[in-house]
XYZ file of C-alpha atoms in Angstrom:
570
model
C 0.211 0.022 -0.279
C 1.405 3.404 -1.252
C 1.362 6.314 1.892
C -1.198 8.876 0.685
C 0.864 12.211 -0.120
C -2.088 13.928 1.176
C -1.062 13.273 4.677
C 3.043 13.377 4.046
C 2.060 16.975 3.078
C -0.331 17.440 6.114
C 3.055 16.546 8.021
C 4.681 19.452 9.924
C 8.272 18.983 10.712
C 9.557 17.614 13.702
C 5.973 15.651 14.147
C 5.359 12.546 15.472
C 2.427 9.710 13.672
C 1.933 6.243 15.000
C 2.951 6.922 18.370
C 3.278 4.170 21.219
C 4.867 3.595 24.104
C 7.620 0.954 23.197
C 8.010 -1.954 25.623
C 9.924 -2.533 28.481
C 13.060 -5.448 26.695
C 15.648 -6.544 28.575
C 17.825 -6.789 25.292
C 20.672 -4.932 24.778
C 22.543 -2.316 23.931
C 22.710 -0.330 26.758
C 24.522 3.027 26.771
C 27.295 0.981 28.199
C 27.747 -2.126 25.354
C 27.962 1.486 22.962
C 30.625 3.119 25.475
C 32.730 -0.102 24.920
C 32.359 -1.264 21.506
C 35.532 -1.328 20.731
C 36.128 -3.639 24.150
C 34.024 -6.687 22.855
C 34.657 -7.263 19.443
C 32.171 -10.677 19.566
C 29.287 -7.645 18.621
C 29.492 -4.790 16.193
C 26.710 -1.741 18.473
C 27.664 1.243 16.387
C 27.814 1.871 13.390
C 32.130 2.846 12.446
C 32.269 -0.587 14.636
C 33.101 1.757 17.683
C 31.585 5.283 18.535
C 35.226 6.763 17.048
C 34.480 5.144 13.692
C 38.438 3.746 13.145
C 36.400 0.018 11.709
C 39.803 -1.656 13.451
C 38.907 -5.067 15.333
C 40.955 -6.883 17.491
C 39.695 -10.371 16.221
C 42.736 -12.407 15.227
C 41.421 -15.500 13.982
C 41.123 -14.865 10.600
C 44.359 -13.437 10.076
C 47.192 -12.502 6.980
C 48.125 -16.348 6.849
C 44.966 -18.052 6.903
C 42.614 -15.863 4.976
C 42.753 -18.126 2.234
C 40.961 -20.472 3.582
C 38.068 -17.766 4.269
C 34.899 -19.343 2.456
C 31.575 -18.511 1.976
C 29.125 -19.524 5.243
C 25.919 -18.354 4.230
C 24.306 -15.867 1.169
C 20.797 -13.985 1.689
C 19.207 -11.441 -1.180
C 18.028 -7.994 0.807
C 15.185 -8.372 -2.601
C 16.461 -5.334 -4.249
C 18.175 -4.150 -7.116
C 18.848 -0.728 -4.960
C 22.904 0.530 -3.730
C 23.671 -1.484 -0.577
C 25.863 1.128 1.176
C 25.052 0.193 4.597
C 26.796 -1.409 7.458
C 24.628 -4.252 9.750
C 24.866 -4.191 13.431
C 25.552 -7.195 15.271
C 24.269 -7.846 18.693
C 23.977 -10.750 20.508
C 23.266 -13.250 17.435
C 20.639 -11.607 15.489
C 22.241 -9.180 12.300
C 20.175 -6.041 12.122
C 20.720 -3.486 8.695
C 18.055 -1.612 6.488
C 17.378 -1.269 2.809
C 15.900 1.241 1.171
C 12.617 0.017 1.425
C 12.383 -2.112 4.357
C 14.711 -2.989 7.564
C 15.986 -6.687 8.801
C 17.028 -8.671 11.461
C 18.972 -12.156 10.004
C 19.751 -14.757 12.756
C 23.618 -14.363 11.838
C 24.983 -18.429 12.382
C 22.462 -19.272 9.297
C 21.796 -16.114 7.382
C 18.060 -17.144 8.099
C 15.688 -13.861 8.471
C 14.052 -13.780 11.515
C 11.864 -10.025 10.534
C 11.408 -7.867 7.255
C 8.988 -4.891 7.939
C 8.979 -3.381 4.560
C 8.622 0.904 4.162
C 5.727 2.770 2.580
C 7.339 5.127 0.545
C 5.565 7.887 -1.758
C 6.064 7.674 -5.604
C 7.452 10.329 -5.902
C 10.369 10.107 -3.323
C 13.387 9.987 -5.334
C 12.159 12.876 -7.749
C 14.748 15.134 -5.404
C 17.587 12.183 -4.809
C 21.329 13.004 -5.845
C 23.580 10.259 -6.367
C 21.526 6.915 -5.909
C 19.165 5.527 -2.974
C 20.903 4.389 0.222
C 20.545 3.593 3.393
C 23.686 3.857 5.757
C 22.582 1.661 8.056
C 20.360 1.849 11.683
C 21.160 2.364 15.711
C 20.472 0.509 18.593
C 19.461 0.581 22.070
C 17.750 -1.152 24.537
C 15.540 -3.496 22.934
C 14.989 -0.477 19.672
C 16.008 -0.418 16.268
C 16.584 3.651 14.901
C 16.410 4.116 11.100
C 16.271 7.169 8.547
C 13.991 6.772 5.643
C 14.410 8.306 2.324
C 11.295 10.861 2.327
C 12.809 12.584 5.417
C 11.542 10.998 8.087
C 12.806 8.663 11.140
C 11.118 5.506 12.359
C 11.408 3.469 15.138
C 10.964 -0.474 15.397
C 11.102 -3.191 18.571
C 14.133 -5.408 17.879
C 12.520 -8.688 18.671
C 9.294 -8.293 15.832
C 10.422 -5.052 13.869
C 7.026 -3.871 14.326
C 6.970 0.324 14.498
C 6.763 2.145 16.995
C 6.869 5.781 16.126
C 7.433 8.108 12.932
C 8.903 11.386 13.101
C 8.316 13.505 9.779
C 11.638 15.515 9.568
C 11.033 17.718 7.039
C 8.791 17.834 3.487
C 10.961 15.583 1.090
C 9.287 17.647 -1.870
C 11.861 20.429 -0.809
C 14.832 18.675 -1.736
C 15.127 17.217 1.989
C 15.447 13.221 2.157
C 17.333 11.358 4.601
C 20.060 8.531 4.332
C 22.594 8.510 7.153
C 23.226 5.845 10.196
C 21.253 7.577 13.716
C 23.555 7.776 16.265
C 22.779 7.869 19.914
C 25.050 9.483 21.856
C 24.243 10.539 25.494
C 20.451 9.440 25.798
C 20.166 11.413 22.449
C 19.296 9.994 18.753
C 21.263 11.850 16.564
C 21.023 12.462 12.826
C 21.106 14.250 10.158
C 19.970 15.651 5.914
C 20.371 15.034 2.778
C 19.537 17.105 0.304
C 22.957 19.821 -0.777
C 22.712 20.037 -4.448
C 18.703 20.899 -3.527
C 19.005 24.154 -2.658
C 18.447 23.405 1.336
C 19.512 24.408 5.059
C 20.799 22.021 6.784
C 20.980 20.909 10.327
C 21.690 18.180 12.909
C 18.414 17.081 14.747
C 18.609 15.799 18.296
C 15.463 13.305 18.865
C 14.030 11.916 22.371
C 14.661 7.886 22.161
C 11.181 7.426 23.287
C 9.017 8.767 21.003
C 11.300 10.758 18.856
C 10.441 13.810 18.722
C 12.413 17.225 18.347
C 15.099 18.069 21.473
C 17.116 20.969 19.406
C 18.005 21.893 15.797
C 21.434 22.874 15.174
C 21.594 24.750 11.770
C 25.129 24.330 9.456
C 24.259 27.584 7.722
C 24.392 30.560 9.824
C 21.289 33.402 9.413
C 21.958 36.979 10.408
C 22.557 37.689 14.212
C 23.753 34.274 15.343
C 27.609 33.879 14.739
C 28.483 33.465 12.068
C 25.653 35.433 10.000
C 27.864 38.128 8.486
C 29.540 35.249 6.274
C 26.366 34.989 4.269
C 25.015 37.908 2.000
C 21.286 38.694 2.091
C 19.006 35.636 2.214
C 21.666 33.019 0.765
C 22.237 31.423 4.169
C 18.174 29.631 3.579
C 19.330 27.949 0.414
C 23.119 27.528 1.560
C 23.650 24.163 1.636
C 25.863 22.345 4.411
C 24.094 19.098 3.780
C 25.003 16.564 7.278
C 24.496 13.051 5.398
C 26.900 11.125 6.744
C 26.982 10.330 10.901
C 29.189 11.628 13.410
C 31.377 9.855 15.440
C 31.107 10.393 19.964
C 34.021 10.977 22.419
C 31.878 9.820 25.840
C 34.372 11.397 27.644
C 34.574 14.743 26.635
C 30.798 14.514 25.814
C 31.141 16.254 22.042
C 29.740 14.625 18.923
C 31.921 15.582 16.021
C 29.899 15.909 12.562
C 30.820 16.591 9.267
C 28.704 19.500 6.910
C 28.816 19.492 3.654
C 28.699 21.786 0.213
C 27.602 24.999 -0.055
C 24.488 26.297 -1.987
C 24.540 26.348 -5.034
C 28.638 25.017 -5.908
C 29.107 28.632 -7.649
C 30.754 30.287 -4.993
C 29.748 33.886 -6.290
C 26.198 33.304 -5.743
C 27.302 33.798 -1.676
C 29.623 36.582 -1.588
C 32.946 34.640 -2.784
C 36.399 35.238 -1.520
C 34.772 37.876 0.828
C 32.800 35.652 2.926
C 33.342 32.367 4.752
C 29.668 31.263 5.103
C 30.247 29.305 8.086
C 29.495 26.106 8.826
C 29.228 24.248 5.293
C 32.435 22.169 4.305
C 33.140 21.265 8.321
C 33.239 19.856 10.932
C 31.270 21.026 13.855
C 31.737 19.565 18.239
C 28.349 19.408 19.329
C 26.961 18.467 22.800
C 24.663 15.341 22.016
C 22.293 16.717 24.898
C 21.473 20.543 24.001
C 23.119 20.574 20.496
C 25.307 23.906 21.140
C 28.021 24.274 19.233
C 31.004 23.868 21.323
C 33.667 24.740 18.531
C 33.594 24.076 14.817
C 36.649 24.172 12.302
C 35.895 24.165 8.188
C 38.266 23.028 5.726
C 36.567 24.725 2.554
C 35.585 28.148 3.231
C 32.875 29.738 0.612
C 33.436 26.369 -1.019
C 33.915 26.549 -4.495
C 34.381 22.734 -5.528
C 31.559 20.851 -4.403
C 34.047 19.573 -1.189
C 31.641 18.364 1.261
C 33.005 17.784 4.376
C 31.032 15.316 5.783
C 34.084 12.386 5.607
C 34.066 10.651 8.833
C 35.894 11.888 11.386
C 38.208 8.915 13.169
C 38.703 9.510 16.784
C 42.205 8.559 18.075
C 44.973 9.305 20.616
C 48.086 9.481 18.881
C 51.671 11.853 19.054
C 51.750 14.948 17.059
C 55.570 16.575 17.456
C 56.432 14.545 20.362
C 53.508 15.264 22.152
C 50.177 13.105 23.078
C 46.778 14.008 21.722
C 43.036 13.434 21.570
C 42.867 13.912 17.867
C 40.035 12.980 14.921
C 41.442 12.948 11.601
C 39.776 13.109 8.435
C 40.557 12.418 5.181
C 38.074 15.154 2.961
C 37.144 15.808 -0.826
C 39.228 18.088 -0.928
C 42.406 16.224 -1.466
C 44.144 17.011 2.371
C 44.154 14.896 5.312
C 43.890 16.597 8.663
C 43.947 15.793 11.760
C 42.649 18.248 14.455
C 42.650 18.233 19.044
C 39.903 17.195 19.443
C 38.973 19.152 22.933
C 39.639 22.656 21.274
C 39.174 22.676 17.166
C 43.532 23.183 16.841
C 45.065 21.955 13.539
C 47.536 19.940 14.145
C 48.498 18.711 10.762
C 47.236 18.957 7.226
C 49.122 17.375 4.264
C 48.263 16.493 0.493
C 47.021 12.646 -0.030
C 46.299 12.563 -3.014
C 48.262 12.315 -6.224
C 47.763 15.559 -7.556
C 45.388 18.796 -5.966
C 45.376 22.263 -7.515
C 42.407 24.068 -6.393
C 44.757 24.805 -2.578
C 48.568 25.432 -2.726
C 48.866 23.400 0.637
C 47.348 24.292 4.080
C 48.101 27.173 6.639
C 48.877 25.251 9.982
C 48.739 29.056 11.664
C 45.523 30.363 10.716
C 43.776 26.413 9.484
C 43.075 28.117 6.241
C 43.626 27.191 2.385
C 45.724 28.422 0.246
C 44.007 29.350 -2.740
C 45.511 28.529 -6.295
C 45.224 31.501 -8.621
C 42.717 29.325 -10.444
C 40.739 28.675 -7.098
C 41.632 33.107 -6.886
C 39.651 33.377 -10.055
C 36.062 31.345 -9.569
C 35.984 33.331 -5.935
C 35.664 36.293 -8.209
C 33.360 35.043 -11.108
C 29.936 34.240 -11.225
C 29.937 33.096 -15.142
C 32.334 31.710 -17.292
C 33.092 31.205 -20.797
C 35.494 28.677 -21.258
C 35.327 25.168 -18.721
C 38.313 25.268 -16.387
C 39.998 21.327 -15.478
C 39.594 20.835 -11.225
C 41.707 18.625 -9.896
C 40.234 16.819 -7.125
C 36.970 15.839 -9.182
C 33.626 17.265 -6.815
C 33.500 13.496 -6.042
C 36.940 14.487 -4.229
C 40.463 12.593 -2.961
C 38.190 10.463 -1.293
C 34.331 10.501 -1.677
C 31.782 8.948 1.283
C 33.168 5.888 2.272
C 35.228 5.594 5.222
C 38.946 4.907 6.249
C 39.535 2.755 8.826
C 42.538 3.302 11.425
C 44.865 0.988 13.199
C 45.418 2.810 15.933
C 47.969 -0.129 17.179
C 50.718 1.029 13.809
C 48.587 4.312 13.710
C 47.945 3.228 10.065
C 44.990 4.943 8.400
C 43.674 2.677 5.059
C 42.359 5.257 2.759
C 40.127 4.938 -0.741
C 40.856 7.524 -3.273
C 39.995 8.980 -5.901
C 42.202 9.956 -8.846
C 40.451 12.416 -11.632
C 39.280 15.732 -11.773
C 36.538 17.166 -12.862
C 35.682 19.842 -16.165
C 34.620 22.954 -14.144
C 32.416 25.720 -15.995
C 30.558 28.586 -13.297
C 26.741 29.633 -14.975
C 24.273 31.566 -13.218
C 21.016 29.459 -11.921
C 17.726 30.087 -10.418
C 15.889 27.728 -7.469
C 13.361 26.049 -8.555
C 11.625 23.021 -6.016
C 13.013 19.472 -6.421
C 15.899 20.384 -9.248
C 19.801 20.346 -9.159
C 20.747 24.147 -7.814
C 24.134 24.004 -8.280
C 25.086 27.233 -10.784
C 27.300 24.964 -12.790
C 27.704 23.139 -16.113
C 28.772 19.702 -14.643
C 29.733 18.431 -18.123
C 32.389 15.074 -16.564
C 35.191 14.194 -15.020
C 38.621 14.227 -16.238
C 40.954 11.532 -16.580
C 44.378 11.009 -16.681
C 44.734 7.556 -19.249
C 47.796 7.123 -18.269
C 47.315 6.987 -14.303
C 44.705 4.303 -12.533
C 41.479 6.503 -11.270
C 42.040 5.583 -7.729
C 44.350 3.919 -4.811
C 43.764 1.892 -1.616
C 46.631 3.443 0.242
C 48.097 3.201 4.199
C 49.435 6.267 5.660
C 50.764 8.013 8.536
C 48.138 10.200 9.405
C 50.776 13.054 10.711
C 52.216 13.629 7.565
C 50.272 11.576 4.731
C 53.293 10.309 3.630
C 52.390 6.110 1.849
C 53.410 3.289 3.467
C 52.129 1.419 0.337
C 49.539 1.898 -2.200
C 47.589 -0.329 -4.008
C 46.655 1.493 -7.610
C 43.109 0.791 -9.116
C 41.878 0.867 -12.655
C 38.436 1.156 -11.187
C 38.788 3.055 -8.053
C 36.554 1.600 -5.223
C 33.494 2.580 -3.261
C 33.360 0.786 -0.588
C 33.989 1.031 3.135
C 37.289 -0.080 4.663
C 37.915 -2.132 7.617
C 41.077 -3.277 9.196
C 41.750 -5.970 11.893
C 44.143 -7.426 14.488
C 45.616 -10.342 12.142
C 47.011 -8.182 9.757
C 44.055 -7.368 7.610
C 42.565 -4.702 5.650
C 39.313 -5.919 4.183
C 37.192 -3.959 1.097
C 35.317 -4.199 -2.027
C 35.312 -3.124 -5.383
C 32.493 -1.879 -7.852
C 32.790 -5.210 -10.169
C 31.788 -7.354 -7.076
C 35.006 -8.441 -5.906
C 35.150 -8.579 -1.472
C 38.935 -8.411 -0.756
C 41.750 -8.862 2.055
C 44.909 -7.392 1.633
C 47.756 -7.733 3.916
C 48.265 -4.215 5.904
C 51.953 -3.912 5.956
C 52.427 -4.633 2.367
C 49.481 -4.241 0.165
C 49.454 -7.573 -1.057
C 46.235 -9.134 -2.529
C 45.812 -12.447 -0.199
C 42.289 -13.267 -0.491
C 39.279 -12.337 -2.590
C 35.447 -13.571 -4.017
C 33.244 -12.297 -6.466
C 29.417 -11.485 -4.737
C 28.163 -11.094 -8.140
C 27.277 -7.248 -7.757
C 29.327 -4.861 -6.958
C 29.964 -3.529 -3.349
C 29.456 -0.262 -1.847
C 29.279 -1.090 1.412
C 30.964 -1.287 4.688
C 32.100 -4.891 5.922
C 32.007 -5.710 9.597
C 33.280 -8.770 11.642
C 32.341 -10.326 14.761
C 32.686 -13.683 16.754
C 30.066 -16.220 17.966
C 31.162 -19.360 19.676
C 34.563 -18.783 19.722
C 34.480 -18.717 15.668
C 35.065 -15.030 13.513
C 33.125 -14.138 11.154
C 32.800 -11.138 8.395
C 29.750 -9.536 6.328
C 29.164 -7.141 3.629
C 26.327 -6.313 1.755
C 26.863 -6.482 -2.389
C 24.568 -4.161 -4.418
C 26.303 -2.313 -7.058
C 24.946 1.874 -7.230
C 26.077 5.277 -6.236
C 27.258 8.115 -7.543
C 30.401 6.533 -9.739
C 28.687 4.340 -11.965
C 25.907 6.819 -12.064
C 28.461 9.629 -13.470
C 31.266 8.154 -14.273
C 31.191 6.965 -17.726
C 33.145 4.328 -16.827
C 32.014 1.693 -19.758
C 34.083 -1.325 -17.820
C 30.762 -1.397 -15.279
C 28.088 -1.454 -18.006
C 28.457 -5.350 -17.616
C 28.274 -5.591 -13.506
C 24.650 -6.724 -13.070
C 22.342 -5.292 -10.260
C 20.848 -7.394 -7.345
C 21.919 -7.562 -3.609
C 22.578 -9.685 -1.034
C 24.057 -10.472 2.122
C 27.282 -12.087 2.453
C 28.918 -14.165 5.232
C 31.976 -15.386 5.327
C 34.682 -17.333 7.815
C 37.502 -19.878 8.642
C 36.760 -23.731 6.656
C 36.124 -26.066 9.029
């Protein structure tokens, strides 16, 4: 049954539908379970395999010496031709995961589906979705599963039965808003972001009540007049200024701070937003906020007056490491703009910023004292120009030096494993008026620029502080899957042509691979049950690169999605 359009049209932002009391349940995870996710590697209770999103597991039963013996244990059809970009959770032997059109619970040892709750979506919901139909994960807390829905709503489901407990409409999807982000539960609050940066939205981060879905607070990511940073937006440009928040923030329980990235400016054309004279706070930034109140404690802006769709939404990985001989509490961040950042997570001070991709021509570097990029002559010209007659070539492209797919960080070796991109784009600025449900970018986007003598991406192992490579694997077709590393000396990721792959974390040597039947754009996890280690990944191609790259090598990769789990052969 389709949801009637009138029902959604009458719903107010923040309203709650089908509200019922959440039943008492002994099921986890508790707040302590979420905090200790990395200390109990048998389960995966959080997005990122820990609040810090290191995507590193201490499990080592599967390791570089025996991974060649890893075989499929089970495979489950996800009954969808949409992209599968999610990360499952694993709690007490049950796996929970979303697709675009349903939520599932699966017996983790057998692959048997325990319940499946379909979504009721309006027929026109996909009209204003930029880069494929996605959902990147769920949150779990005290017997309840929380997920976002592409119609810009949030739902809560009973973990035992899949029964819907409540639904909150966040915004009107007809205005270009959508929700694809995995929520996070931090200090008793459900926190979500918003998608729609290409449609002239005003971005925000929301905090919700766990029991009712009621909105507790909202932090806008474009500053209005009279607010701190409001003087960096001319006129009323902040109202359609972008700053979407479509990837999940990390959380430091000790400091009680959530670190959440913000997206590109709207439109991409920087002259619409004041050009070089205006930073446009707080787009293309990381915000450190209090989860209880939404209070902004500090921010750092990666790309002031962002001109090239360099979203700052990429994961902010929590890491304690030595910088200049002193232990620091940091977040590390591989930005779309091509620079790898190390930031003091207590106060937002920039500690290091270095290029981690082969070519960056929009900036000469990052000034470590001011924290600001040093614009190239080309970028200085673009910030002053409303309309261009001829296109320039800009590297990295709008897909970035790294796209959304997360890195992994091994704290024991102080190594970041980063899936990078190696191509530019044709860039010509034009005038554009905002129209509901249409792209609002102020640019004639004609495609990407490739160097035929170089691969289109690399998987790199780098030092976070210096961004120096420890090893690099060239990729003729770039990876758009997340990366996971383990104490067993392995790095797992997947390819757009369907291979799920394990690399040696010391050398980058490929040790094992398995063809899953469709391209992989998801995030793998590893877990343990009854003394046996397992690895799980979803397969199902799609997303921004297959949509816009024109890469003919992907034309024969089939759609169709499934969930795979592997273990060592007995």
